[in-house]
Coordinates of C-alpha atoms and ligand atoms in Angstrom, one line a residue:
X1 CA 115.9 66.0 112.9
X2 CA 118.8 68.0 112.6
X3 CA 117.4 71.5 114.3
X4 CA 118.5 73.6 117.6
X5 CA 117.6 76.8 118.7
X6 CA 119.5 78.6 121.4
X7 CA 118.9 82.0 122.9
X8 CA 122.0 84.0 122.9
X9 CA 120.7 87.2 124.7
X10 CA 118.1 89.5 125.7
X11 CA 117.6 92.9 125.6
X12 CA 117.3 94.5 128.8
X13 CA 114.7 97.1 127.9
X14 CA 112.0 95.3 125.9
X15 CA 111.0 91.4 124.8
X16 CA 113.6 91.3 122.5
X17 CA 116.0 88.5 121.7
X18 CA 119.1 86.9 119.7
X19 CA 119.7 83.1 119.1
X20 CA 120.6 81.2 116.2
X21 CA 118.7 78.1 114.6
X22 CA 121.0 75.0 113.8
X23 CA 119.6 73.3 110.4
X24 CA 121.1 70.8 108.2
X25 CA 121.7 73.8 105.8
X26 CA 123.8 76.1 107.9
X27 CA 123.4 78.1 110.8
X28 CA 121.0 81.4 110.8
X29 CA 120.7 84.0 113.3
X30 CA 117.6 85.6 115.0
X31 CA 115.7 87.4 114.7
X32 CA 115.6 86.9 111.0
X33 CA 113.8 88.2 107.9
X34 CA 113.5 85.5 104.9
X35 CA 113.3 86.1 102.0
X36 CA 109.9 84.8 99.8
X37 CA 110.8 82.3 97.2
X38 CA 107.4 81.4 96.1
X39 CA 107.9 79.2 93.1
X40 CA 111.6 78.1 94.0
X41 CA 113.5 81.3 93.3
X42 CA 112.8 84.7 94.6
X43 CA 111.7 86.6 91.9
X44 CA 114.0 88.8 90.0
X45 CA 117.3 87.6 91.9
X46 CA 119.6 85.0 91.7
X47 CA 120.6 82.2 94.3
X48 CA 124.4 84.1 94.3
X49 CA 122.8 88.1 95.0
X50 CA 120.7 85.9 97.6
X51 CA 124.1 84.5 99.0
X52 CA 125.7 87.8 98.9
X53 CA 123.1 89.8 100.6
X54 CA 124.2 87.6 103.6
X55 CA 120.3 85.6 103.3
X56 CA 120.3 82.5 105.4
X57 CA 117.0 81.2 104.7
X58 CA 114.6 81.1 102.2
X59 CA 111.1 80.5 102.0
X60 CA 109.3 78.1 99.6
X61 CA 106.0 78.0 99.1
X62 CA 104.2 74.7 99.5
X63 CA 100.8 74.9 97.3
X64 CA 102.6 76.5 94.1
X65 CA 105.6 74.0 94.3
X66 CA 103.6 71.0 95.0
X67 CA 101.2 72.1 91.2
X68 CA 104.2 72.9 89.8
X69 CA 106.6 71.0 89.0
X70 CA 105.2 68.7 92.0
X71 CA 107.2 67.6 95.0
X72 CA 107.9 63.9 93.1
X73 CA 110.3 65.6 90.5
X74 CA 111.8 67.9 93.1
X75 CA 112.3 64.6 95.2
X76 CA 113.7 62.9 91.7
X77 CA 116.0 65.7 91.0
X78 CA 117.8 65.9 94.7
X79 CA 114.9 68.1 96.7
X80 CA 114.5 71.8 96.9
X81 CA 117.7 72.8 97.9
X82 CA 119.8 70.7 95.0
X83 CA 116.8 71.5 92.6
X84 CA 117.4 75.7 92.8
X85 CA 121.2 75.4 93.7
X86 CA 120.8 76.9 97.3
X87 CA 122.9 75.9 100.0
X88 CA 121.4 77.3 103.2
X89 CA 118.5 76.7 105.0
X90 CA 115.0 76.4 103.4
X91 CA 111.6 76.8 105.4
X92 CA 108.1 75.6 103.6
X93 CA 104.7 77.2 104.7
X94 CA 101.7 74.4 104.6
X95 CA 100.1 75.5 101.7
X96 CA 97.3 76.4 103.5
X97 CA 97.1 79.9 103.4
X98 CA 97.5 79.8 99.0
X99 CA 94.4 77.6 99.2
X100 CA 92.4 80.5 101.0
X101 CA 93.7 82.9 98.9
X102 CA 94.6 81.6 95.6
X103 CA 92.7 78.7 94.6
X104 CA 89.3 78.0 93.3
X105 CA 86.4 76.2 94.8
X106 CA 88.3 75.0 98.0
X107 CA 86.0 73.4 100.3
X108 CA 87.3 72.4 104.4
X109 CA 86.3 69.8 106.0
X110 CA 87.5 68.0 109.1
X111 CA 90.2 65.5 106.1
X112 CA 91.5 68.8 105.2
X113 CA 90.6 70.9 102.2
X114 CA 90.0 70.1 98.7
X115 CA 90.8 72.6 96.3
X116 CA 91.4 73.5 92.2
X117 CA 94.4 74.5 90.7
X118 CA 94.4 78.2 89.6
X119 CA 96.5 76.7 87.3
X120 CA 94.5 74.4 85.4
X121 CA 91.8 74.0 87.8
X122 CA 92.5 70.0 88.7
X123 CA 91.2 68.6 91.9
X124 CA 93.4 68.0 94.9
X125 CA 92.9 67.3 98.4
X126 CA 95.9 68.9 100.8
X127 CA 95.1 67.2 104.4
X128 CA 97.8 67.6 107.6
X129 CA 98.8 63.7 106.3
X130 CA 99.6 65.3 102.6
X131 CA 101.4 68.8 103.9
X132 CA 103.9 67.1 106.1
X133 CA 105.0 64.6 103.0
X134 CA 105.1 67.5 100.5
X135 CA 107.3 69.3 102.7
X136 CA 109.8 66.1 103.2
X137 CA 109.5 65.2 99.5
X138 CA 110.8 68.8 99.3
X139 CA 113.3 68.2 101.8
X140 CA 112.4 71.4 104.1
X141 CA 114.6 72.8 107.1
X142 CA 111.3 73.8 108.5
X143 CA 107.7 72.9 108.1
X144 CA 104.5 74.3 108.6
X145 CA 101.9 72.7 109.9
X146 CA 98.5 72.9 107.9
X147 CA 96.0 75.5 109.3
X148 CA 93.0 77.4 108.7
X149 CA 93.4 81.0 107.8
X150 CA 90.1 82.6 108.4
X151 CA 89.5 86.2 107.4
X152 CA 90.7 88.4 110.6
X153 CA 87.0 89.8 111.1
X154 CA 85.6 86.2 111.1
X155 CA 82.0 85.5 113.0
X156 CA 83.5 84.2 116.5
X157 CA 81.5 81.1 116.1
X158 CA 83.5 80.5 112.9
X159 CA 86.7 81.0 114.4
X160 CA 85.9 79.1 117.4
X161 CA 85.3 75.4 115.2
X162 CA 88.0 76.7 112.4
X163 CA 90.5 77.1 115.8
X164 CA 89.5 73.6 117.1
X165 CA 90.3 72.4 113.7
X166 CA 93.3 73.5 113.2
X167 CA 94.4 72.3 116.8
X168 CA 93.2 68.8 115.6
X169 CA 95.1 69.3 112.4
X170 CA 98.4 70.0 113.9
X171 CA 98.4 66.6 116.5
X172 CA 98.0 65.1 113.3
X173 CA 100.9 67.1 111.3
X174 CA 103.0 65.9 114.4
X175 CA 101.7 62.3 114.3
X176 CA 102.7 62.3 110.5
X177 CA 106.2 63.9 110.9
X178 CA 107.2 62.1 114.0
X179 CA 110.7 64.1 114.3
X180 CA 111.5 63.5 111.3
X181 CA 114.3 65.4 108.8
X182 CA 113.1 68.6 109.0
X183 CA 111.6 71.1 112.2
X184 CA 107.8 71.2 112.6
X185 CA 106.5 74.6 113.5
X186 CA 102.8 74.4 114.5
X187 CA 100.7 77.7 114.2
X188 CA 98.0 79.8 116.3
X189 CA 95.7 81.5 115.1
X190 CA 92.8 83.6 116.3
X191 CA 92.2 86.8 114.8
X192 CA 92.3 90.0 116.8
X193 CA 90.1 88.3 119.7
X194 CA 92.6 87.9 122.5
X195 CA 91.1 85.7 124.7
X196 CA 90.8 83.1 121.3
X197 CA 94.6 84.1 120.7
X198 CA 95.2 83.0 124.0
X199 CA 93.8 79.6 124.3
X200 CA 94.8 78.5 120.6
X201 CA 98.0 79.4 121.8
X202 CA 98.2 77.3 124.4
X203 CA 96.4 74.7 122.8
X204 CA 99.3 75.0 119.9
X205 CA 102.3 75.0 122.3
X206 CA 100.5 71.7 124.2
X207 CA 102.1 69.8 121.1
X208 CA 105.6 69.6 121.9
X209 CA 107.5 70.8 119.0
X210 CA 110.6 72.6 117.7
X211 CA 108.9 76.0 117.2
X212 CA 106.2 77.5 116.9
X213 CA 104.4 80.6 114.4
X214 CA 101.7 83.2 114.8
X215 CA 99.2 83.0 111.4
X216 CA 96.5 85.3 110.0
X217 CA 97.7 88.8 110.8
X218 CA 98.4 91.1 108.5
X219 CA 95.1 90.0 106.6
X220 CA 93.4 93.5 106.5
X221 CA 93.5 94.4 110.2
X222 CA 95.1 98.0 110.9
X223 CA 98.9 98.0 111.5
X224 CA 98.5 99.1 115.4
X225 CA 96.0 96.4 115.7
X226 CA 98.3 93.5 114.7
X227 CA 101.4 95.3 116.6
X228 CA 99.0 95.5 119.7
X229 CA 97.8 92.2 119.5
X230 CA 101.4 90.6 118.7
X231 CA 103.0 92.6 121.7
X232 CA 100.3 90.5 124.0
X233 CA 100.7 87.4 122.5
X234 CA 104.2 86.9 121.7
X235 CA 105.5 86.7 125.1
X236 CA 103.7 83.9 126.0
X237 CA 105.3 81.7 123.1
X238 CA 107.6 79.4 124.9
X239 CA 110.9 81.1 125.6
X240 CA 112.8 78.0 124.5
X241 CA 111.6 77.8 121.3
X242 CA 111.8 80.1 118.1
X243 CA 108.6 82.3 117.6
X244 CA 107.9 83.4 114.3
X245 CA 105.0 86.1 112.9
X246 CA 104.2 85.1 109.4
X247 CA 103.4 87.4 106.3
X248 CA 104.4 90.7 108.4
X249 CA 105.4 93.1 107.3
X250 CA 107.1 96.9 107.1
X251 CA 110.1 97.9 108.8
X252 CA 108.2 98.9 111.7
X253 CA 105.9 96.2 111.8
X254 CA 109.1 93.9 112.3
X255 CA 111.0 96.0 114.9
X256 CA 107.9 96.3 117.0
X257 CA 106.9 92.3 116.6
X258 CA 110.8 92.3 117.8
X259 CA 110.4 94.2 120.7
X260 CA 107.7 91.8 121.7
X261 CA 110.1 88.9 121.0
X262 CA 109.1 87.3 117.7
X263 CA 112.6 85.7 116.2
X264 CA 111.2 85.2 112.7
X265 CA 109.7 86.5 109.6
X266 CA 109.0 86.5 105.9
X267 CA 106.9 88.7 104.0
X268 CA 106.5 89.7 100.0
X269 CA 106.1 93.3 100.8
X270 CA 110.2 93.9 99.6
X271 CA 110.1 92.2 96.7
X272 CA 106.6 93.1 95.7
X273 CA 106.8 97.2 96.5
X274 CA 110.7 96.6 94.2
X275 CA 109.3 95.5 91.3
X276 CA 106.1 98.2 91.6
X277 CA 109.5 100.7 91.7
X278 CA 109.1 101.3 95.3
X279 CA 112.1 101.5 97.3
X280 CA 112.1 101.1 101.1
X281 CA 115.1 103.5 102.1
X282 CA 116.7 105.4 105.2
X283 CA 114.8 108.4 104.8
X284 CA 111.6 106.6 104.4
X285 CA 109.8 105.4 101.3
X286 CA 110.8 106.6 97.7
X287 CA 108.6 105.9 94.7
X288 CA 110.9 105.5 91.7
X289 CA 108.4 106.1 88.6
X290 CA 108.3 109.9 90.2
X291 CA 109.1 112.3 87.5
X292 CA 110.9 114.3 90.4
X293 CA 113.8 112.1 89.8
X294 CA 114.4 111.8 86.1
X295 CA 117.4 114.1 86.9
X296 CA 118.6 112.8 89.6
X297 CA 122.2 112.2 89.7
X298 CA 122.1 110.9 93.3
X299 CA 121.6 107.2 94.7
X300 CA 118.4 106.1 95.6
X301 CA 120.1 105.8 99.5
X302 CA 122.7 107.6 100.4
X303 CA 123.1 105.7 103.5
X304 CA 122.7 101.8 101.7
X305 CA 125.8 99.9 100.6
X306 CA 124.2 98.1 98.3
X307 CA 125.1 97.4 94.8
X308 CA 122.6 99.3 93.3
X309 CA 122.9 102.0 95.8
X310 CA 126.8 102.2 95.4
X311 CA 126.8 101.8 91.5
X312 CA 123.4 103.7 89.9
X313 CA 121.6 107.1 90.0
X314 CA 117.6 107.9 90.8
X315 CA 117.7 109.0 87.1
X316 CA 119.1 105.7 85.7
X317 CA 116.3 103.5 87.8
X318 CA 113.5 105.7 87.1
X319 CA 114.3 105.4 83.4
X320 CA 114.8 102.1 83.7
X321 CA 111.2 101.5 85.1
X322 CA 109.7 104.3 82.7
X323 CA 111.2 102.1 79.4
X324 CA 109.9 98.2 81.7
X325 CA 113.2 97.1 81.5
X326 CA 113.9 94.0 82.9
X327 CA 116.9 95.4 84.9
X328 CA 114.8 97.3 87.1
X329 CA 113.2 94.8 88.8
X330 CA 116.5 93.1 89.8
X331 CA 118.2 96.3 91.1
X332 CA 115.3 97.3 93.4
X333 CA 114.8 93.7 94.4
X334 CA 118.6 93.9 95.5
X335 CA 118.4 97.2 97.1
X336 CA 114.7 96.1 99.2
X337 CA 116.2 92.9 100.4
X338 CA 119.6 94.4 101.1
X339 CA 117.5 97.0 103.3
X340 CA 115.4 94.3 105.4
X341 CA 118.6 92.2 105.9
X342 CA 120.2 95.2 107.1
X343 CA 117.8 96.2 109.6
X344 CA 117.6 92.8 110.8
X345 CA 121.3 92.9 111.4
X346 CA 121.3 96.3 112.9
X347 CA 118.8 94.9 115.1
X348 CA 120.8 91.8 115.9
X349 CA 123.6 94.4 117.2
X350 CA 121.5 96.7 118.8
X351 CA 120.1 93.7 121.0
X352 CA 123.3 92.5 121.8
X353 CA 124.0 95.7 122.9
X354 CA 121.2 96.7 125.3
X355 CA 120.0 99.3 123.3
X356 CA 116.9 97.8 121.1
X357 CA 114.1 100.3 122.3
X358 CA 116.1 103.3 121.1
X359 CA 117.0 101.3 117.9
X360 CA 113.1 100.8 117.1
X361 CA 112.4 104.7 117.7
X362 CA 114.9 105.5 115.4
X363 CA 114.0 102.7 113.0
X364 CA 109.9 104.6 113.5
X365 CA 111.4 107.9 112.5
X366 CA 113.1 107.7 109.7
X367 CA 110.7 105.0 107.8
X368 CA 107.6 106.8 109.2
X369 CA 104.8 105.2 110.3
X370 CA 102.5 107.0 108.1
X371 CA 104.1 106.7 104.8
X372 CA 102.5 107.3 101.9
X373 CA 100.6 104.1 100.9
X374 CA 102.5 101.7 98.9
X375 CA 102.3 100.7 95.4
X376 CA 100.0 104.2 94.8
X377 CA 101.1 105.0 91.1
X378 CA 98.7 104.6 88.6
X379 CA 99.2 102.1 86.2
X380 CA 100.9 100.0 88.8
X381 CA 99.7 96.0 90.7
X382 CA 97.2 97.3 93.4
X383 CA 98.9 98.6 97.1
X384 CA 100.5 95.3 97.9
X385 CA 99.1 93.0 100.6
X386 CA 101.2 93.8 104.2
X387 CA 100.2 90.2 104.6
X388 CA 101.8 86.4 103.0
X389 CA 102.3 85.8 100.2
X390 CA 99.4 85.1 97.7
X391 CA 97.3 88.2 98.8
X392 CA 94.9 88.4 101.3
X393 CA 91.9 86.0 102.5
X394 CA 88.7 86.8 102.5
X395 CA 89.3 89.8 99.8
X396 CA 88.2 89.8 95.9
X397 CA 90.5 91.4 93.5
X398 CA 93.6 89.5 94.5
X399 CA 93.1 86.2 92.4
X400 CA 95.8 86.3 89.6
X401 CA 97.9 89.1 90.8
X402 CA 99.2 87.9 93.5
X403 CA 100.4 84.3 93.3
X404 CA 103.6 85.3 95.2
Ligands
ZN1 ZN1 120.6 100.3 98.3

């Protein structure tokens, strides 16, 4: 295993952090959003906008790649990283959350869980054994362990054998991987109950292993619910080791999880809200299919250096969305991922220079908490998950719109 994670500094005035993870695909610094690229490409860019935008990992997702095209013909063609032509670092989720949420007629038991395709509805069987080797075949950085990702508002007696499962699924993700070529994060779970937080934690972090992830937020609980419940839990990840909050979230759900001293995320929400037209911008969120800007000579932000901001007008985009041309997806994409990568770095600076808290209130004022909700226009997906990718567990109405 080719992986180190060193902690570079810490903010004097909150939980916040910088370090940098070693991989076998290049070096990328914490904290760190990653980009979501589901089916082995992030949708509407390419590997070289990815490359410019300064990304340094991606994220593949496990259940769609393993249906299609499989892990053996990535495997055959080179792995992941040769397959879609990208040089850094790669990180795989289980696959486990895309069965909850995505496929049909799973069933759990103490093997694993035995799904259908929402592809063609074939049989398959993912068990801790079965996620590991998917994730080598692929030829991950990281991998995720295989969890359970029960709804957030679970019966406790639920979680409580769903928790003990997944603890006995991760000894035997760890058992299968054995150190080998890429990291093994293991993943606690819990729901909004802090005292099952708590011992599934420390259950998790029992397993010695390179790093370790908080699951199932952002699965319908209210924003200061999660941010509450992360700001207790976080700091009692081991310090040593990366932490990472999966499938969160907006601006100010990272900065806060930040705060708290979470080094790593992903989430859909850029992409997603970019290609619904919805732009996340220094003077909060702007909805691009508004009439109100079919004149509009000015760039979507004035304060963004991207190339969409530095080259097109308000008018331009919203025409380009109003006629469903393909451009329009790209350019938001580009301007949404430029502004997560952006904050990440201006958080990376503001730790290193002791000033983090007042970079969070500032980051809280000018993307406002209480934004309008996104993805509101008629006509448009419905509002996006603030959770993974694939939608959210335990809800109806996702299946087939969401296989991010
Ligand atoms: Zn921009």
């Amino acid at each position: 295993m080719s992986f180190r994670f060193e902690v570079l500094h810490r903010d004097a005035g909150t939980g916040a952090r910088i370090g940098r993870m070693h991989t076998g695909h290049g070096t990328v610094e914490t904290p760190v959003f990653m980009p979501v690229g589901t089916q082995a490409t992030v949708k509407a860019v390419g590997q070289d906008d990815l490359q410019a935008l300064g990304a340094e990992i991606l994220l593949g997702n496990t259940y769609h790649l393993m249906l299609r095209p499989g892990e053996a013909l990535v495997q055959r063609l080179g792995g992941l990283h040769r397959f879609m032509a990208w040089p850094r670092a790669i990180i795989t989720d289980s696959g486990g959350y895309q069965v909850y949420s995505l496929a049909q007629s799973r069933r759990i038991t103490e093997e694993g869980a035995t799904f259908q395709s929402h592809l063609d509805g074939s049989q398959h069987v993912l068990t801790p054994e079965r996620a590991v080797a998917i994730q080598e075949a692929l030829g991950a950085d990281i991998l995720m362990a295989l969890d359970e990702c029960p709804p957030s508002r679970s019966e406790r007696a639920y979680l409580e054998e769903s928790l003990a499962r997944t603890t006995r699924w991760l000894r035997r993700c760890a058992r299968a991987w054995k150190g080998g070529s890429g990291a093994l994060f293991g993943i606690a779970q819990g729901g909004l109950d802090l005292g099952l937080r708590r011992r599934h934690l420390e259950e998790v972090c029992a397993i010695d292993l390179p790093g370790y992830a908080l699951g199932g937020y952002s699965v319908g609980e209210r924003p200061e619910e999660m941010q509450a419940s992360v700001a207790e839990v976080a700091p009692l990840m081991p310090e040593d080791r990366p932490r990472y909050l999966m499938g969160v979230g907006t601006p100010v759900d990272l900065m806060q999880a930040v705060a708290a001293g979470i080094d790593m995320f992903d989430c859909v929400l850029p992409t997603r809200c970019a290609r619904n037209g919805l732009l996340f911008t220094h003077q909060g969120r702007l909805n691009l299919r508004n009439a109100v800007h079919a004149r509009d000579e000015s760039p979507p932000d004035a304060r963004c250096d991207c190339y969409t901001c530095r080259t097109h007008s308000r008018a331009y985009l919203r025409h380009l969305f109003a006629a469903d041309e393909l451009l329009a997806l790209r350019l938001a994409t580009l301007h949404n991922l430029h502004h997560y990568l952006s904050l990440m770095r201006g958080a990376r600076e503001a730790i290193a220079e002791d000033r983090f808290a007042a970079f969070v209130a500032d980051v809280r004022e000018r993307e406002g908490g209480r934004a309008p909700p996104l993805g509101d226009e008629p006509g448009a997906d419905p509002p996006p998950a603030r959770g993974r990718a694939g939608g959210q567990p335990g809800r109806t109405g996702t299946r087939g719109k969401r296989r991010e």
